[in-house]
Amino acid sequence: MFVDAVNLIKGYFDKGWIGGSVEKYFAVPSQEIGANFGKGKVAMIPQGNWFMSQVGQYFGAKAKNDNDWDWMATPPLRAEVKAGTLPLGIGGSFAINEASKNKDAAAEYLNWYYGDKTAALKRMADVPSTYNIPIDFTDSDVPSTIDPRSGRALAAVNKAVAAGDYGFVTWTWWPPKTDVFVYEGLEQVLTGKLTPAAYCAQLDQMFTQEKADGNLPQLPAKGPGK
């Protein structure tokens, strides 16, 4: 049940296991959180894989510590979700403008951007886990110049997509009003203004209405090789 997952998250915050406390969650800036992570004052930071291009600044000689970091996928919060399932989101996309006078040139560029696997993987390696390009590749295709941890993340996402072991993030696949309530409502749960059950009920009501209004983004076909 989703309510159980929200209860679990709230419990972690109440015990200080995430963010140190509810008060610190709202008050401590991200740079301080990263610095505390590097110093070993916090055990982990729940983040998307884009954080891998930033996390290195908090570790090593320049950060005045000799600690190290690694990553793991967040364990499922519901029994019916397979372990190792990864969220799939889209931070940006390219398209050809219908009014463009240079459609052929734009198409040629897109063919190069996605079709030149070596160049695409180099771009992904240059800025680890920030500009992931949706192409198929093998583990051996990943440039050796990439941080091995980021390389493993790229390989993990690629394999999850190929196997159909992925879910969808709210900010690209949920209707707009519901998406905003996901985080604004959860903050009300953390501060005790909403119970987990009331939060889930409002979320369901809002989602159902936006779906009926035709505001639900169309999900891509899901499954192996899709």
PDB file of C-alpha atoms in Angstrom:
ATOM      1  CA  MET A   1       0.000   0.000   0.000  1.00  0.00           C
ATOM      2  CA  PHE A   2       1.214   3.510  -0.858  1.00  0.00           C
ATOM      3  CA  VAL A   3      -0.002   4.718   2.550  1.00  0.00           C
ATOM      4  CA  ASP A   4       2.419   2.289   4.202  1.00  0.00           C
ATOM      5  CA  ALA A   5       5.295   3.699   2.125  1.00  0.00           C
ATOM      6  CA  VAL A   6       4.430   7.290   3.158  1.00  0.00           C
ATOM      7  CA  ASN A   7       4.170   6.188   6.797  1.00  0.00           C
ATOM      8  CA  LEU A   8       7.598   4.611   6.478  1.00  0.00           C
ATOM      9  CA  ILE A   9       9.133   7.785   5.025  1.00  0.00           C
ATOM     10  CA  LYS A  10       7.576   9.947   7.750  1.00  0.00           C
ATOM     11  CA  GLY A  11       8.889   7.566  10.396  1.00  0.00           C
ATOM     12  CA  TYR A  12      12.401   7.855   9.006  1.00  0.00           C
ATOM     13  CA  PHE A  13      12.196  11.652   9.181  1.00  0.00           C
ATOM     14  CA  ASP A  14      10.718  11.626  12.691  1.00  0.00           C
ATOM     15  CA  LYS A  15      13.586   9.426  13.906  1.00  0.00           C
ATOM     16  CA  GLY A  16      16.162  11.625  12.195  1.00  0.00           C
ATOM     17  CA  TRP A  17      17.257   8.849   9.838  1.00  0.00           C
ATOM     18  CA  ILE A  18      16.664  11.069   6.791  1.00  0.00           C
ATOM     19  CA  GLY A  19      17.876  14.657   6.823  1.00  0.00           C
ATOM     20  CA  GLY A  20      18.740  14.543  10.547  1.00  0.00           C
ATOM     21  CA  SER A  21      15.300  15.908  11.460  1.00  0.00           C
ATOM     22  CA  VAL A  22      12.267  17.556   9.889  1.00  0.00           C
ATOM     23  CA  GLU A  23      13.614  20.974  10.920  1.00  0.00           C
ATOM     24  CA  LYS A  24      16.977  20.347   9.238  1.00  0.00           C
ATOM     25  CA  TYR A  25      15.228  19.105   6.101  1.00  0.00           C
ATOM     26  CA  PHE A  26      13.692  22.552   5.636  1.00  0.00           C
ATOM     27  CA  ALA A  27      16.614  24.637   6.903  1.00  0.00           C
ATOM     28  CA  VAL A  28      19.950  23.083   5.850  1.00  0.00           C
ATOM     29  CA  PRO A  29      21.177  24.141   2.339  1.00  0.00           C
ATOM     30  CA  SER A  30      22.237  21.502  -0.163  1.00  0.00           C
ATOM     31  CA  GLN A  31      25.905  22.534  -0.065  1.00  0.00           C
ATOM     32  CA  GLU A  32      26.030  21.928   3.673  1.00  0.00           C
ATOM     33  CA  ILE A  33      24.334  18.572   3.253  1.00  0.00           C
ATOM     34  CA  GLY A  34      26.923  17.569   0.652  1.00  0.00           C
ATOM     35  CA  ALA A  35      29.776  18.751   2.868  1.00  0.00           C
ATOM     36  CA  ASN A  36      28.446  16.778   5.833  1.00  0.00           C
ATOM     37  CA  PHE A  37      28.180  13.731   3.593  1.00  0.00           C
ATOM     38  CA  GLY A  38      31.818  14.053   2.584  1.00  0.00           C
ATOM     39  CA  LYS A  39      32.932  14.516   6.197  1.00  0.00           C
ATOM     40  CA  GLY A  40      31.080  11.380   7.235  1.00  0.00           C
ATOM     41  CA  LYS A  41      28.556  13.233   9.395  1.00  0.00           C
ATOM     42  CA  VAL A  42      25.667  11.723   7.444  1.00  0.00           C
ATOM     43  CA  ALA A  43      25.543   8.157   6.165  1.00  0.00           C
ATOM     44  CA  MET A  44      23.819   8.711   2.824  1.00  0.00           C
ATOM     45  CA  ILE A  45      21.971  11.202   0.638  1.00  0.00           C
ATOM     46  CA  PRO A  46      18.890  10.066  -1.325  1.00  0.00           C
ATOM     47  CA  GLN A  47      19.506  11.567  -4.765  1.00  0.00           C
ATOM     48  CA  GLY A  48      19.080  10.887  -8.451  1.00  0.00           C
ATOM     49  CA  ASN A  49      22.054   9.722 -10.491  1.00  0.00           C
ATOM     50  CA  TRP A  50      22.633  13.313 -11.708  1.00  0.00           C
ATOM     51  CA  PHE A  51      24.228  13.945  -8.276  1.00  0.00           C
ATOM     52  CA  MET A  52      27.223  11.860  -9.361  1.00  0.00           C
ATOM     53  CA  SER A  53      28.610  14.780 -11.361  1.00  0.00           C
ATOM     54  CA  GLN A  54      28.646  16.892  -8.170  1.00  0.00           C
ATOM     55  CA  VAL A  55      29.379  14.528  -5.311  1.00  0.00           C
ATOM     56  CA  GLY A  56      33.132  14.307  -5.955  1.00  0.00           C
ATOM     57  CA  GLN A  57      33.688  17.881  -4.731  1.00  0.00           C
ATOM     58  CA  TYR A  58      32.803  16.789  -1.200  1.00  0.00           C
ATOM     59  CA  PHE A  59      35.432  14.036  -0.991  1.00  0.00           C
ATOM     60  CA  GLY A  60      39.211  13.798  -1.086  1.00  0.00           C
ATOM     61  CA  ALA A  61      42.101  16.141  -0.477  1.00  0.00           C
ATOM     62  CA  LYS A  62      40.371  19.242  -1.879  1.00  0.00           C
ATOM     63  CA  ALA A  63      37.509  18.703   0.571  1.00  0.00           C
ATOM     64  CA  LYS A  64      40.027  18.008   3.373  1.00  0.00           C
ATOM     65  CA  ASN A  65      38.950  14.436   4.076  1.00  0.00           C
ATOM     66  CA  ASP A  66      39.995  10.954   3.038  1.00  0.00           C
ATOM     67  CA  ASN A  67      36.497   9.476   2.818  1.00  0.00           C
ATOM     68  CA  ASP A  68      34.992   7.807  -0.234  1.00  0.00           C
ATOM     69  CA  TRP A  69      31.518   7.302  -1.669  1.00  0.00           C
ATOM     70  CA  ASP A  70      29.486   4.838  -3.700  1.00  0.00           C
ATOM     71  CA  TRP A  71      25.855   4.364  -4.668  1.00  0.00           C
ATOM     72  CA  MET A  72      23.047   1.825  -4.420  1.00  0.00           C
ATOM     73  CA  ALA A  73      19.520   1.696  -5.750  1.00  0.00           C
ATOM     74  CA  THR A  74      16.809   2.633  -3.261  1.00  0.00           C
ATOM     75  CA  PRO A  75      15.156  -0.562  -1.969  1.00  0.00           C
ATOM     76  CA  PRO A  76      11.484  -0.961  -2.953  1.00  0.00           C
ATOM     77  CA  LEU A  77       8.981   0.356  -0.421  1.00  0.00           C
ATOM     78  CA  ARG A  78       6.310  -2.117  -1.526  1.00  0.00           C
ATOM     79  CA  ALA A  79       6.546  -5.902  -1.747  1.00  0.00           C
ATOM     80  CA  GLU A  80       5.085  -6.021  -5.266  1.00  0.00           C
ATOM     81  CA  VAL A  81       7.911  -3.870  -6.680  1.00  0.00           C
ATOM     82  CA  LYS A  82      10.880  -5.901  -7.907  1.00  0.00           C
ATOM     83  CA  ALA A  83      14.229  -5.157  -6.257  1.00  0.00           C
ATOM     84  CA  GLY A  84      16.494  -3.236  -8.619  1.00  0.00           C
ATOM     85  CA  THR A  85      13.622  -1.443 -10.352  1.00  0.00           C
ATOM     86  CA  LEU A  86      14.823   2.028 -11.349  1.00  0.00           C
ATOM     87  CA  PRO A  87      12.839   5.247 -11.898  1.00  0.00           C
ATOM     88  CA  LEU A  88      12.963   6.588 -15.436  1.00  0.00           C
ATOM     89  CA  GLY A  89      12.659  10.325 -16.026  1.00  0.00           C
ATOM     90  CA  ILE A  90      13.214  12.759 -18.843  1.00  0.00           C
ATOM     91  CA  GLY A  91      15.032  16.001 -18.095  1.00  0.00           C
ATOM     92  CA  GLY A  92      14.973  17.254 -21.674  1.00  0.00           C
ATOM     93  CA  SER A  93      14.339  16.245 -25.251  1.00  0.00           C
ATOM     94  CA  PHE A  94      15.109  17.279 -28.831  1.00  0.00           C
ATOM     95  CA  ALA A  95      12.564  17.709 -31.596  1.00  0.00           C
ATOM     96  CA  ILE A  96      12.279  19.283 -35.042  1.00  0.00           C
ATOM     97  CA  ASN A  97      10.188  22.435 -35.191  1.00  0.00           C
ATOM     98  CA  GLU A  98       7.375  22.117 -37.706  1.00  0.00           C
ATOM     99  CA  ALA A  99       7.978  25.723 -38.815  1.00  0.00           C
ATOM    100  CA  SER A 100      11.701  25.235 -39.310  1.00  0.00           C
ATOM    101  CA  LYS A 101      13.196  25.963 -42.736  1.00  0.00           C
ATOM    102  CA  ASN A 102      16.061  23.559 -42.010  1.00  0.00           C
ATOM    103  CA  LYS A 103      14.297  20.337 -41.074  1.00  0.00           C
ATOM    104  CA  ASP A 104      16.725  18.152 -42.995  1.00  0.00           C
ATOM    105  CA  ALA A 105      19.703  19.719 -41.237  1.00  0.00           C
ATOM    106  CA  ALA A 106      18.002  19.289 -37.865  1.00  0.00           C
ATOM    107  CA  ALA A 107      17.266  15.652 -38.675  1.00  0.00           C
ATOM    108  CA  GLU A 108      20.877  15.097 -39.702  1.00  0.00           C
ATOM    109  CA  TYR A 109      22.046  16.539 -36.393  1.00  0.00           C
ATOM    110  CA  LEU A 110      19.671  14.323 -34.410  1.00  0.00           C
ATOM    111  CA  ASN A 111      20.824  11.284 -36.367  1.00  0.00           C
ATOM    112  CA  TRP A 112      24.386  12.142 -35.381  1.00  0.00           C
ATOM    113  CA  TYR A 113      23.520  12.967 -31.771  1.00  0.00           C
ATOM    114  CA  TYR A 114      21.812   9.624 -31.174  1.00  0.00           C
ATOM    115  CA  GLY A 115      23.384   7.525 -33.907  1.00  0.00           C
ATOM    116  CA  ASP A 116      27.087   8.053 -33.213  1.00  0.00           C
ATOM    117  CA  LYS A 117      27.335   5.760 -30.190  1.00  0.00           C
ATOM    118  CA  THR A 118      30.998   6.533 -29.496  1.00  0.00           C
ATOM    119  CA  ALA A 119      30.406  10.285 -29.450  1.00  0.00           C
ATOM    120  CA  ALA A 120      27.240   9.926 -27.386  1.00  0.00           C
ATOM    121  CA  LEU A 121      28.944   7.792 -24.747  1.00  0.00           C
ATOM    122  CA  LYS A 122      31.836  10.244 -24.570  1.00  0.00           C
ATOM    123  CA  ARG A 123      29.389  13.050 -23.827  1.00  0.00           C
ATOM    124  CA  MET A 124      27.864  10.933 -21.078  1.00  0.00           C
ATOM    125  CA  ALA A 125      31.312  10.167 -19.659  1.00  0.00           C
ATOM    126  CA  ASP A 126      32.445  13.805 -19.744  1.00  0.00           C
ATOM    127  CA  VAL A 127      29.606  14.859 -17.422  1.00  0.00           C
ATOM    128  CA  PRO A 128      28.829  11.631 -15.534  1.00  0.00           C
ATOM    129  CA  SER A 129      25.180  10.666 -15.123  1.00  0.00           C
ATOM    130  CA  THR A 130      23.879  14.127 -15.999  1.00  0.00           C
ATOM    131  CA  TYR A 131      23.158  13.940 -19.738  1.00  0.00           C
ATOM    132  CA  ASN A 132      22.221  10.321 -20.239  1.00  0.00           C
ATOM    133  CA  ILE A 133      21.275   9.619 -23.841  1.00  0.00           C
ATOM    134  CA  PRO A 134      18.702   6.860 -24.520  1.00  0.00           C
ATOM    135  CA  ILE A 135      20.744   4.514 -26.668  1.00  0.00           C
ATOM    136  CA  ASP A 136      21.570   0.819 -26.406  1.00  0.00           C
ATOM    137  CA  PHE A 137      25.128  -0.101 -25.483  1.00  0.00           C
ATOM    138  CA  THR A 138      27.105  -2.852 -23.785  1.00  0.00           C
ATOM    139  CA  ASP A 139      29.215  -2.496 -20.653  1.00  0.00           C
ATOM    140  CA  SER A 140      32.367  -2.605 -22.766  1.00  0.00           C
ATOM    141  CA  ASP A 141      31.157   0.403 -24.803  1.00  0.00           C
ATOM    142  CA  VAL A 142      31.358   2.710 -21.771  1.00  0.00           C
ATOM    143  CA  PRO A 143      34.530   4.877 -22.008  1.00  0.00           C
ATOM    144  CA  SER A 144      37.262   3.970 -19.528  1.00  0.00           C
ATOM    145  CA  THR A 145      37.618   7.674 -18.715  1.00  0.00           C
ATOM    146  CA  ILE A 146      34.360   7.707 -16.784  1.00  0.00           C
ATOM    147  CA  ASP A 147      34.309   7.296 -13.015  1.00  0.00           C
ATOM    148  CA  PRO A 148      33.666   3.543 -12.503  1.00  0.00           C
ATOM    149  CA  ARG A 149      30.757   4.269 -10.169  1.00  0.00           C
ATOM    150  CA  SER A 150      29.066   6.419 -12.792  1.00  0.00           C
ATOM    151  CA  GLY A 151      29.842   3.769 -15.399  1.00  0.00           C
ATOM    152  CA  ARG A 152      28.037   1.176 -13.291  1.00  0.00           C
ATOM    153  CA  ALA A 153      25.076   3.533 -12.977  1.00  0.00           C
ATOM    154  CA  LEU A 154      24.874   3.942 -16.765  1.00  0.00           C
ATOM    155  CA  ALA A 155      25.062   0.169 -17.237  1.00  0.00           C
ATOM    156  CA  ALA A 156      22.419  -0.438 -14.551  1.00  0.00           C
ATOM    157  CA  VAL A 157      19.942   1.977 -16.149  1.00  0.00           C
ATOM    158  CA  ASN A 158      20.592   0.530 -19.606  1.00  0.00           C
ATOM    159  CA  LYS A 159      19.962  -3.025 -18.388  1.00  0.00           C
ATOM    160  CA  ALA A 160      16.840  -2.026 -16.438  1.00  0.00           C
ATOM    161  CA  VAL A 161      15.347  -0.384 -19.535  1.00  0.00           C
ATOM    162  CA  ALA A 162      16.200  -3.389 -21.699  1.00  0.00           C
ATOM    163  CA  ALA A 163      14.541  -5.736 -19.184  1.00  0.00           C
ATOM    164  CA  GLY A 164      11.532  -3.499 -18.530  1.00  0.00           C
ATOM    165  CA  ASP A 165      12.516  -3.157 -14.859  1.00  0.00           C
ATOM    166  CA  TYR A 166      11.737   0.527 -14.461  1.00  0.00           C
ATOM    167  CA  GLY A 167       9.090   2.893 -13.179  1.00  0.00           C
ATOM    168  CA  PHE A 168       8.186   6.493 -14.005  1.00  0.00           C
ATOM    169  CA  VAL A 169       9.034   9.650 -12.073  1.00  0.00           C
ATOM    170  CA  THR A 170       6.244  12.072 -11.219  1.00  0.00           C
ATOM    171  CA  TRP A 171       7.797  15.182 -12.756  1.00  0.00           C
ATOM    172  CA  THR A 172       7.626  13.880 -16.314  1.00  0.00           C
ATOM    173  CA  TRP A 173       4.802  11.327 -16.276  1.00  0.00           C
ATOM    174  CA  TRP A 174       2.163  12.721 -13.909  1.00  0.00           C
ATOM    175  CA  PRO A 175      -0.376  15.520 -14.551  1.00  0.00           C
ATOM    176  CA  PRO A 176       0.804  18.974 -13.379  1.00  0.00           C
ATOM    177  CA  LYS A 177      -1.400  19.679 -10.354  1.00  0.00           C
ATOM    178  CA  THR A 178      -0.894  16.191  -8.952  1.00  0.00           C
ATOM    179  CA  ASP A 179       2.839  16.415  -9.491  1.00  0.00           C
ATOM    180  CA  VAL A 180       3.063  19.628  -7.437  1.00  0.00           C
ATOM    181  CA  PHE A 181       0.970  18.105  -4.651  1.00  0.00           C
ATOM    182  CA  VAL A 182       3.290  15.082  -4.495  1.00  0.00           C
ATOM    183  CA  TYR A 183       6.024  17.165  -2.836  1.00  0.00           C
ATOM    184  CA  GLU A 184       3.992  20.007  -1.337  1.00  0.00           C
ATOM    185  CA  GLY A 185       1.591  17.540   0.283  1.00  0.00           C
ATOM    186  CA  LEU A 186       4.419  15.333   1.528  1.00  0.00           C
ATOM    187  CA  GLU A 187       5.962  18.341   3.272  1.00  0.00           C
ATOM    188  CA  GLN A 188       2.633  18.816   5.060  1.00  0.00           C
ATOM    189  CA  VAL A 189       2.853  15.183   6.171  1.00  0.00           C
ATOM    190  CA  LEU A 190       6.349  15.749   7.550  1.00  0.00           C
ATOM    191  CA  THR A 191       5.189  18.787   9.542  1.00  0.00           C
ATOM    192  CA  GLY A 192       2.109  16.988  10.898  1.00  0.00           C
ATOM    193  CA  LYS A 193      -0.459  19.039   8.963  1.00  0.00           C
ATOM    194  CA  LEU A 194      -1.652  15.989   7.027  1.00  0.00           C
ATOM    195  CA  THR A 195      -1.785  12.324   7.937  1.00  0.00           C
ATOM    196  CA  PRO A 196      -0.287   9.863   5.435  1.00  0.00           C
ATOM    197  CA  ALA A 197      -3.792   8.517   4.783  1.00  0.00           C
ATOM    198  CA  ALA A 198      -5.239  11.987   4.121  1.00  0.00           C
ATOM    199  CA  TYR A 199      -2.292  12.823   1.852  1.00  0.00           C
ATOM    200  CA  CYS A 200      -2.807   9.677  -0.215  1.00  0.00           C
ATOM    201  CA  ALA A 201      -6.566  10.272  -0.408  1.00  0.00           C
ATOM    202  CA  GLN A 202      -6.081  13.831  -1.715  1.00  0.00           C
ATOM    203  CA  LEU A 203      -3.399  12.655  -4.126  1.00  0.00           C
ATOM    204  CA  ASP A 204      -5.709   9.971  -5.495  1.00  0.00           C
ATOM    205  CA  GLN A 205      -8.629  12.414  -5.840  1.00  0.00           C
ATOM    206  CA  MET A 206      -6.493  14.986  -7.642  1.00  0.00           C
ATOM    207  CA  PHE A 207      -4.958  12.396  -9.976  1.00  0.00           C
ATOM    208  CA  THR A 208      -8.365  10.904 -10.818  1.00  0.00           C
ATOM    209  CA  GLN A 209      -9.776  14.338 -11.695  1.00  0.00           C
ATOM    210  CA  GLU A 210      -6.811  15.306 -13.891  1.00  0.00           C
ATOM    211  CA  LYS A 211      -6.987  11.938 -15.618  1.00  0.00           C
ATOM    212  CA  ALA A 212     -10.695  12.500 -16.319  1.00  0.00           C
ATOM    213  CA  ASP A 213      -9.873  15.959 -17.677  1.00  0.00           C
ATOM    214  CA  GLY A 214      -7.414  14.435 -20.143  1.00  0.00           C
ATOM    215  CA  ASN A 215      -4.318  15.922 -18.515  1.00  0.00           C
ATOM    216  CA  LEU A 216      -2.505  12.641 -18.007  1.00  0.00           C
ATOM    217  CA  PRO A 217       0.740  12.426 -20.050  1.00  0.00           C
ATOM    218  CA  GLN A 218       0.895   9.432 -22.357  1.00  0.00           C
ATOM    219  CA  LEU A 219       3.262   6.793 -21.062  1.00  0.00           C
ATOM    220  CA  PRO A 220       5.601   5.160 -23.576  1.00  0.00           C
ATOM    221  CA  ALA A 221       5.231   1.473 -24.292  1.00  0.00           C
ATOM    222  CA  LYS A 222       6.943  -0.394 -21.478  1.00  0.00           C
ATOM    223  CA  GLY A 223       8.768  -3.697 -21.580  1.00  0.00           C
ATOM    224  CA  PRO A 224      11.951  -5.396 -22.757  1.00  0.00           C
ATOM    225  CA  GLY A 225      13.476  -3.568 -25.684  1.00  0.00           C
ATOM    226  CA  LYS A 226      10.964  -0.698 -25.561  1.00  0.00           C
TER     227      LYS A 226
END
